[in-house]
Amino acid sequence: MRMERLSQDKIRIFLTFDDLSERGIQKEDMWREIPKVHELFSEMMDQAYSELGFDASGPLAVEVFAMPAQGMVVIVTRGKMERDAEASSEEELDEDVYEMEVTLEQSEAIIYRFRDIEDAIGAAKMLNGRLTDEGRMYRYQNHWILCFDPSAGSETSNDNALIAVLAEYGEATSVTPAVLEEYGQLIIPANAVKVLSDHFA
């Protein structure tokens, strides 16, 4: 389980499928209200407090992004406390209860970000001619991002190999293709792996 602070009121948590299976949770369980998922969330909030000083009291907006063969990205945003006199009953002040608004999204796209262009080029050279020559490249929030759409009939083993190479040079990101299209700067619209490999041979 890896976490980072995005702002004063927002954190991002990356869970691998190993993290989930160790706790007896299947990917599909994240869509259900079950005690194991609540225990996992409490554990995440405890770790966020000890590692990042993130106090998860009050209303929380929780976005869960499922990514193929990679795991889950959970983004937790703390809202402003708005308790009026009537809402301050003893039950609602129970510190172990989180007010959560959960949004679940599943993206079949494989999206990785790279701190510098050299890392993206390194990944592209490893992929080109072996696993894929496709992909789009974006510039978004000071990162270079490679986005691979799901291909029809794509084998899981091929996806796993693709992800293994990308993870060696970059890191998974929770940004969605829709966000990249709207807010990102499209650098290479198609065959990004081939273009990067050929241009920086």
PDB file of C-alpha atoms in Angstrom:
ATOM      1  CA  MET A   1       0.000   0.000   0.000  1.00  0.00           C
ATOM      2  CA  ARG A   2       1.537   3.277  -1.134  1.00  0.00           C
ATOM      3  CA  MET A   3       0.185   6.729  -0.404  1.00  0.00           C
ATOM      4  CA  GLU A   4       0.995  10.332  -1.174  1.00  0.00           C
ATOM      5  CA  ARG A   5      -0.429  13.688  -0.243  1.00  0.00           C
ATOM      6  CA  LEU A   6      -1.814  15.682  -3.160  1.00  0.00           C
ATOM      7  CA  SER A   7      -2.911  18.732  -1.157  1.00  0.00           C
ATOM      8  CA  GLN A   8      -3.852  19.696   2.376  1.00  0.00           C
ATOM      9  CA  ASP A   9      -7.233  17.983   2.024  1.00  0.00           C
ATOM     10  CA  LYS A  10      -6.503  15.270  -0.542  1.00  0.00           C
ATOM     11  CA  ILE A  11      -4.477  12.054  -0.568  1.00  0.00           C
ATOM     12  CA  ARG A  12      -3.944   9.278  -3.096  1.00  0.00           C
ATOM     13  CA  ILE A  13      -3.558   5.631  -2.092  1.00  0.00           C
ATOM     14  CA  PHE A  14      -2.351   2.931  -4.468  1.00  0.00           C
ATOM     15  CA  LEU A  15      -3.423  -0.629  -3.642  1.00  0.00           C
ATOM     16  CA  THR A  16      -2.070  -3.614  -5.546  1.00  0.00           C
ATOM     17  CA  PHE A  17      -4.218  -6.699  -5.968  1.00  0.00           C
ATOM     18  CA  ASP A  18      -1.776  -8.386  -3.544  1.00  0.00           C
ATOM     19  CA  ASP A  19      -2.718  -5.768  -0.931  1.00  0.00           C
ATOM     20  CA  LEU A  20      -6.361  -6.696  -1.452  1.00  0.00           C
ATOM     21  CA  SER A  21      -5.903 -10.479  -1.489  1.00  0.00           C
ATOM     22  CA  GLU A  22      -3.829 -10.358   1.716  1.00  0.00           C
ATOM     23  CA  ARG A  23      -6.937  -8.930   3.382  1.00  0.00           C
ATOM     24  CA  GLY A  24      -9.285 -11.422   1.740  1.00  0.00           C
ATOM     25  CA  ILE A  25     -10.785  -8.802  -0.574  1.00  0.00           C
ATOM     26  CA  GLN A  26     -11.567  -9.358  -4.242  1.00  0.00           C
ATOM     27  CA  LYS A  27     -11.621  -6.484  -6.730  1.00  0.00           C
ATOM     28  CA  GLU A  28     -15.404  -6.827  -7.011  1.00  0.00           C
ATOM     29  CA  ASP A  29     -15.753  -6.371  -3.229  1.00  0.00           C
ATOM     30  CA  MET A  30     -14.792  -2.698  -3.543  1.00  0.00           C
ATOM     31  CA  TRP A  31     -18.234  -2.166  -5.082  1.00  0.00           C
ATOM     32  CA  ARG A  32     -20.010  -3.684  -2.073  1.00  0.00           C
ATOM     33  CA  GLU A  33     -20.755  -2.569   1.472  1.00  0.00           C
ATOM     34  CA  ILE A  34     -19.031  -5.293   3.465  1.00  0.00           C
ATOM     35  CA  PRO A  35     -17.107  -5.210   6.777  1.00  0.00           C
ATOM     36  CA  LYS A  36     -13.779  -6.187   5.149  1.00  0.00           C
ATOM     37  CA  VAL A  37     -13.884  -3.116   2.933  1.00  0.00           C
ATOM     38  CA  HIS A  38     -14.683  -0.884   5.921  1.00  0.00           C
ATOM     39  CA  GLU A  39     -11.755  -2.448   7.815  1.00  0.00           C
ATOM     40  CA  LEU A  40      -9.469  -1.772   4.851  1.00  0.00           C
ATOM     41  CA  PHE A  41     -10.623   1.846   4.697  1.00  0.00           C
ATOM     42  CA  SER A  42     -10.030   2.302   8.444  1.00  0.00           C
ATOM     43  CA  GLU A  43      -6.554   0.812   8.017  1.00  0.00           C
ATOM     44  CA  MET A  44      -5.840   3.200   5.134  1.00  0.00           C
ATOM     45  CA  MET A  45      -6.973   6.196   7.173  1.00  0.00           C
ATOM     46  CA  ASP A  46      -4.839   5.123  10.157  1.00  0.00           C
ATOM     47  CA  GLN A  47      -1.815   4.782   7.878  1.00  0.00           C
ATOM     48  CA  ALA A  48      -2.579   8.128   6.225  1.00  0.00           C
ATOM     49  CA  TYR A  49      -2.609   9.770   9.642  1.00  0.00           C
ATOM     50  CA  SER A  50       0.634   8.148  10.819  1.00  0.00           C
ATOM     51  CA  GLU A  51       2.538   8.639   7.535  1.00  0.00           C
ATOM     52  CA  LEU A  52       1.111  11.905   6.204  1.00  0.00           C
ATOM     53  CA  GLY A  53      -0.619  13.517   9.191  1.00  0.00           C
ATOM     54  CA  PHE A  54      -3.900  13.356   7.264  1.00  0.00           C
ATOM     55  CA  ASP A  55      -6.823  13.609   9.693  1.00  0.00           C
ATOM     56  CA  ALA A  56      -9.822  11.870   8.138  1.00  0.00           C
ATOM     57  CA  SER A  57     -12.477  13.305  10.412  1.00  0.00           C
ATOM     58  CA  GLY A  58     -15.641  14.735   8.906  1.00  0.00           C
ATOM     59  CA  PRO A  59     -17.182  14.177   5.484  1.00  0.00           C
ATOM     60  CA  LEU A  60     -14.969  12.452   2.925  1.00  0.00           C
ATOM     61  CA  ALA A  61     -15.307  12.090  -0.830  1.00  0.00           C
ATOM     62  CA  VAL A  62     -13.757   8.780  -1.883  1.00  0.00           C
ATOM     63  CA  GLU A  63     -12.978   8.007  -5.525  1.00  0.00           C
ATOM     64  CA  VAL A  64     -11.953   4.435  -6.335  1.00  0.00           C
ATOM     65  CA  PHE A  65     -10.370   3.725  -9.709  1.00  0.00           C
ATOM     66  CA  ALA A  66      -9.889   0.108 -10.777  1.00  0.00           C
ATOM     67  CA  MET A  67      -7.135  -0.455 -13.309  1.00  0.00           C
ATOM     68  CA  PRO A  68      -6.480  -3.644 -15.299  1.00  0.00           C
ATOM     69  CA  ALA A  69      -3.895  -5.932 -13.699  1.00  0.00           C
ATOM     70  CA  GLN A  70      -2.534  -3.013 -11.659  1.00  0.00           C
ATOM     71  CA  GLY A  71      -4.806  -2.646  -8.675  1.00  0.00           C
ATOM     72  CA  MET A  72      -6.825   0.207  -7.272  1.00  0.00           C
ATOM     73  CA  VAL A  73      -6.188   3.894  -6.848  1.00  0.00           C
ATOM     74  CA  VAL A  74      -8.178   5.496  -4.031  1.00  0.00           C
ATOM     75  CA  ILE A  75      -8.387   9.288  -3.830  1.00  0.00           C
ATOM     76  CA  VAL A  76      -9.723  10.651  -0.559  1.00  0.00           C
ATOM     77  CA  THR A  77     -10.780  14.301  -0.301  1.00  0.00           C
ATOM     78  CA  ARG A  78     -11.662  15.780   3.063  1.00  0.00           C
ATOM     79  CA  GLY A  79     -14.657  18.115   3.041  1.00  0.00           C
ATOM     80  CA  LYS A  80     -15.291  21.039   5.331  1.00  0.00           C
ATOM     81  CA  MET A  81     -17.006  20.242   8.623  1.00  0.00           C
ATOM     82  CA  GLU A  82     -20.572  21.503   8.539  1.00  0.00           C
ATOM     83  CA  ARG A  83     -22.221  20.371  11.728  1.00  0.00           C
ATOM     84  CA  ASP A  84     -25.248  22.242  12.942  1.00  0.00           C
ATOM     85  CA  ALA A  85     -26.648  21.867  16.421  1.00  0.00           C
ATOM     86  CA  GLU A  86     -29.248  19.287  15.421  1.00  0.00           C
ATOM     87  CA  ALA A  87     -26.762  17.120  13.548  1.00  0.00           C
ATOM     88  CA  SER A  88     -24.434  16.874  16.521  1.00  0.00           C
ATOM     89  CA  SER A  89     -26.018  13.813  18.077  1.00  0.00           C
ATOM     90  CA  GLU A  90     -23.820  11.375  19.945  1.00  0.00           C
ATOM     91  CA  GLU A  91     -24.196   8.742  17.216  1.00  0.00           C
ATOM     92  CA  GLU A  92     -22.941  11.111  14.530  1.00  0.00           C
ATOM     93  CA  LEU A  93     -19.980  12.149  16.627  1.00  0.00           C
ATOM     94  CA  ASP A  94     -18.696   8.580  16.783  1.00  0.00           C
ATOM     95  CA  GLU A  95     -15.102   9.003  15.584  1.00  0.00           C
ATOM     96  CA  ASP A  96     -14.996   5.533  14.040  1.00  0.00           C
ATOM     97  CA  VAL A  97     -17.707   6.387  11.527  1.00  0.00           C
ATOM     98  CA  TYR A  98     -16.697   8.148   8.328  1.00  0.00           C
ATOM     99  CA  GLU A  99     -19.208  10.079   6.263  1.00  0.00           C
ATOM    100  CA  MET A 100     -18.307   8.847   2.806  1.00  0.00           C
ATOM    101  CA  GLU A 101     -19.481   9.637  -0.666  1.00  0.00           C
ATOM    102  CA  VAL A 102     -17.944   6.900  -2.801  1.00  0.00           C
ATOM    103  CA  THR A 103     -17.430   7.134  -6.547  1.00  0.00           C
ATOM    104  CA  LEU A 104     -16.311   4.005  -8.368  1.00  0.00           C
ATOM    105  CA  GLU A 105     -14.792   4.031 -11.818  1.00  0.00           C
ATOM    106  CA  GLN A 106     -13.260   1.268 -13.844  1.00  0.00           C
ATOM    107  CA  SER A 107     -10.812   2.115 -16.576  1.00  0.00           C
ATOM    108  CA  GLU A 108      -9.653  -0.510 -19.038  1.00  0.00           C
ATOM    109  CA  ALA A 109      -6.976   1.843 -20.367  1.00  0.00           C
ATOM    110  CA  ILE A 110      -3.418   1.349 -19.143  1.00  0.00           C
ATOM    111  CA  ILE A 111      -1.985   4.732 -18.150  1.00  0.00           C
ATOM    112  CA  TYR A 112       1.466   5.442 -16.704  1.00  0.00           C
ATOM    113  CA  ARG A 113       3.221   8.702 -15.919  1.00  0.00           C
ATOM    114  CA  PHE A 114       6.928   9.509 -16.123  1.00  0.00           C
ATOM    115  CA  ARG A 115       8.861  12.236 -14.333  1.00  0.00           C
ATOM    116  CA  ASP A 116      11.052  12.991 -17.342  1.00  0.00           C
ATOM    117  CA  ILE A 117      11.053  12.255 -21.045  1.00  0.00           C
ATOM    118  CA  GLU A 118      14.101   9.968 -20.760  1.00  0.00           C
ATOM    119  CA  ASP A 119      12.117   7.503 -18.645  1.00  0.00           C
ATOM    120  CA  ALA A 120       9.284   7.482 -21.189  1.00  0.00           C
ATOM    121  CA  ILE A 121      11.790   6.918 -24.011  1.00  0.00           C
ATOM    122  CA  GLY A 122      13.396   4.060 -22.065  1.00  0.00           C
ATOM    123  CA  ALA A 123      10.023   2.374 -21.641  1.00  0.00           C
ATOM    124  CA  ALA A 124       9.156   2.921 -25.315  1.00  0.00           C
ATOM    125  CA  LYS A 125      12.404   1.320 -26.484  1.00  0.00           C
ATOM    126  CA  MET A 126      11.732  -1.728 -24.313  1.00  0.00           C
ATOM    127  CA  LEU A 127       8.190  -2.042 -25.686  1.00  0.00           C
ATOM    128  CA  ASN A 128       8.758  -1.277 -29.376  1.00  0.00           C
ATOM    129  CA  GLY A 129       8.748  -4.323 -31.604  1.00  0.00           C
ATOM    130  CA  ARG A 130       8.127  -6.628 -28.650  1.00  0.00           C
ATOM    131  CA  LEU A 131       4.824  -5.840 -26.965  1.00  0.00           C
ATOM    132  CA  THR A 132       3.344  -2.827 -28.729  1.00  0.00           C
ATOM    133  CA  ASP A 133       4.202   0.181 -30.867  1.00  0.00           C
ATOM    134  CA  GLU A 134       0.949   1.969 -30.069  1.00  0.00           C
ATOM    135  CA  GLY A 135      -0.165   4.442 -27.399  1.00  0.00           C
ATOM    136  CA  ARG A 136      -0.680   8.175 -27.039  1.00  0.00           C
ATOM    137  CA  MET A 137       1.587  10.580 -25.198  1.00  0.00           C
ATOM    138  CA  TYR A 138       0.325  13.517 -23.157  1.00  0.00           C
ATOM    139  CA  ARG A 139       1.864  16.239 -21.033  1.00  0.00           C
ATOM    140  CA  TYR A 140      -0.200  16.692 -17.872  1.00  0.00           C
ATOM    141  CA  GLN A 141       0.667  18.302 -14.525  1.00  0.00           C
ATOM    142  CA  ASN A 142       4.409  18.328 -15.269  1.00  0.00           C
ATOM    143  CA  HIS A 143       4.476  14.642 -16.158  1.00  0.00           C
ATOM    144  CA  TRP A 144       4.798  12.769 -19.417  1.00  0.00           C
ATOM    145  CA  ILE A 145       1.975  10.247 -19.717  1.00  0.00           C
ATOM    146  CA  LEU A 146       1.624   7.200 -21.951  1.00  0.00           C
ATOM    147  CA  CYS A 147      -1.937   5.965 -22.469  1.00  0.00           C
ATOM    148  CA  PHE A 148      -2.776   2.600 -24.033  1.00  0.00           C
ATOM    149  CA  ASP A 149      -6.364   1.822 -25.004  1.00  0.00           C
ATOM    150  CA  PRO A 150      -7.674  -1.695 -24.387  1.00  0.00           C
ATOM    151  CA  SER A 151      -7.364  -3.748 -27.549  1.00  0.00           C
ATOM    152  CA  ALA A 152     -10.073  -6.184 -28.561  1.00  0.00           C
ATOM    153  CA  GLY A 153      -9.085  -9.712 -27.641  1.00  0.00           C
ATOM    154  CA  SER A 154      -6.044  -8.479 -25.722  1.00  0.00           C
ATOM    155  CA  GLU A 155      -4.494 -11.224 -23.625  1.00  0.00           C
ATOM    156  CA  THR A 156      -4.055 -10.626 -19.921  1.00  0.00           C
ATOM    157  CA  SER A 157      -0.498 -11.973 -20.098  1.00  0.00           C
ATOM    158  CA  ASN A 158       0.364  -9.340 -22.711  1.00  0.00           C
ATOM    159  CA  ASP A 159      -1.178  -6.613 -20.526  1.00  0.00           C
ATOM    160  CA  ASN A 160       0.849  -7.872 -17.562  1.00  0.00           C
ATOM    161  CA  ALA A 161       4.068  -7.759 -19.592  1.00  0.00           C
ATOM    162  CA  LEU A 162       3.232  -4.245 -20.815  1.00  0.00           C
ATOM    163  CA  ILE A 163       2.532  -3.089 -17.257  1.00  0.00           C
ATOM    164  CA  ALA A 164       5.738  -4.693 -15.958  1.00  0.00           C
ATOM    165  CA  VAL A 165       7.827  -2.635 -18.402  1.00  0.00           C
ATOM    166  CA  LEU A 166       5.902   0.588 -17.746  1.00  0.00           C
ATOM    167  CA  ALA A 167       6.193   0.123 -13.970  1.00  0.00           C
ATOM    168  CA  GLU A 168       9.964  -0.222 -14.290  1.00  0.00           C
ATOM    169  CA  TYR A 169      10.253   3.283 -15.738  1.00  0.00           C
ATOM    170  CA  GLY A 170       7.159   5.084 -14.427  1.00  0.00           C
ATOM    171  CA  GLU A 171       4.232   4.751 -12.083  1.00  0.00           C
ATOM    172  CA  ALA A 172       0.531   4.048 -12.451  1.00  0.00           C
ATOM    173  CA  THR A 173      -1.695   7.094 -12.324  1.00  0.00           C
ATOM    174  CA  SER A 174      -5.381   7.492 -11.551  1.00  0.00           C
ATOM    175  CA  VAL A 175      -5.929  10.099 -14.260  1.00  0.00           C
ATOM    176  CA  THR A 176      -8.551   8.943 -16.765  1.00  0.00           C
ATOM    177  CA  PRO A 177      -8.460   9.167 -20.578  1.00  0.00           C
ATOM    178  CA  ALA A 178     -11.307  11.703 -20.426  1.00  0.00           C
ATOM    179  CA  VAL A 179      -9.289  13.991 -18.136  1.00  0.00           C
ATOM    180  CA  LEU A 180      -6.244  13.692 -20.382  1.00  0.00           C
ATOM    181  CA  GLU A 181      -8.291  14.575 -23.456  1.00  0.00           C
ATOM    182  CA  GLU A 182      -9.816  17.616 -21.784  1.00  0.00           C
ATOM    183  CA  TYR A 183      -6.931  18.984 -19.710  1.00  0.00           C
ATOM    184  CA  GLY A 184      -3.786  17.314 -20.996  1.00  0.00           C
ATOM    185  CA  GLN A 185      -1.594  18.456 -23.873  1.00  0.00           C
ATOM    186  CA  LEU A 186      -1.576  15.788 -26.588  1.00  0.00           C
ATOM    187  CA  ILE A 187       2.039  15.371 -27.705  1.00  0.00           C
ATOM    188  CA  ILE A 188       1.891  12.206 -29.834  1.00  0.00           C
ATOM    189  CA  PRO A 189      -1.631  11.258 -30.997  1.00  0.00           C
ATOM    190  CA  ALA A 190      -0.881   7.693 -32.155  1.00  0.00           C
ATOM    191  CA  ASN A 191       1.865   5.046 -32.168  1.00  0.00           C
ATOM    192  CA  ALA A 192       3.697   6.903 -29.402  1.00  0.00           C
ATOM    193  CA  VAL A 193       5.946   3.930 -28.604  1.00  0.00           C
ATOM    194  CA  LYS A 194       7.165   3.695 -32.211  1.00  0.00           C
ATOM    195  CA  VAL A 195       7.548   7.470 -32.589  1.00  0.00           C
ATOM    196  CA  LEU A 196       9.598   7.787 -29.384  1.00  0.00           C
ATOM    197  CA  SER A 197      11.768   4.792 -30.265  1.00  0.00           C
ATOM    198  CA  ASP A 198      12.438   5.939 -33.837  1.00  0.00           C
ATOM    199  CA  HIS A 199      12.944   9.615 -33.007  1.00  0.00           C
ATOM    200  CA  PHE A 200      15.353   8.971 -30.131  1.00  0.00           C
ATOM    201  CA  ALA A 201      17.131   5.942 -31.608  1.00  0.00           C
TER     202      ALA A 201
END
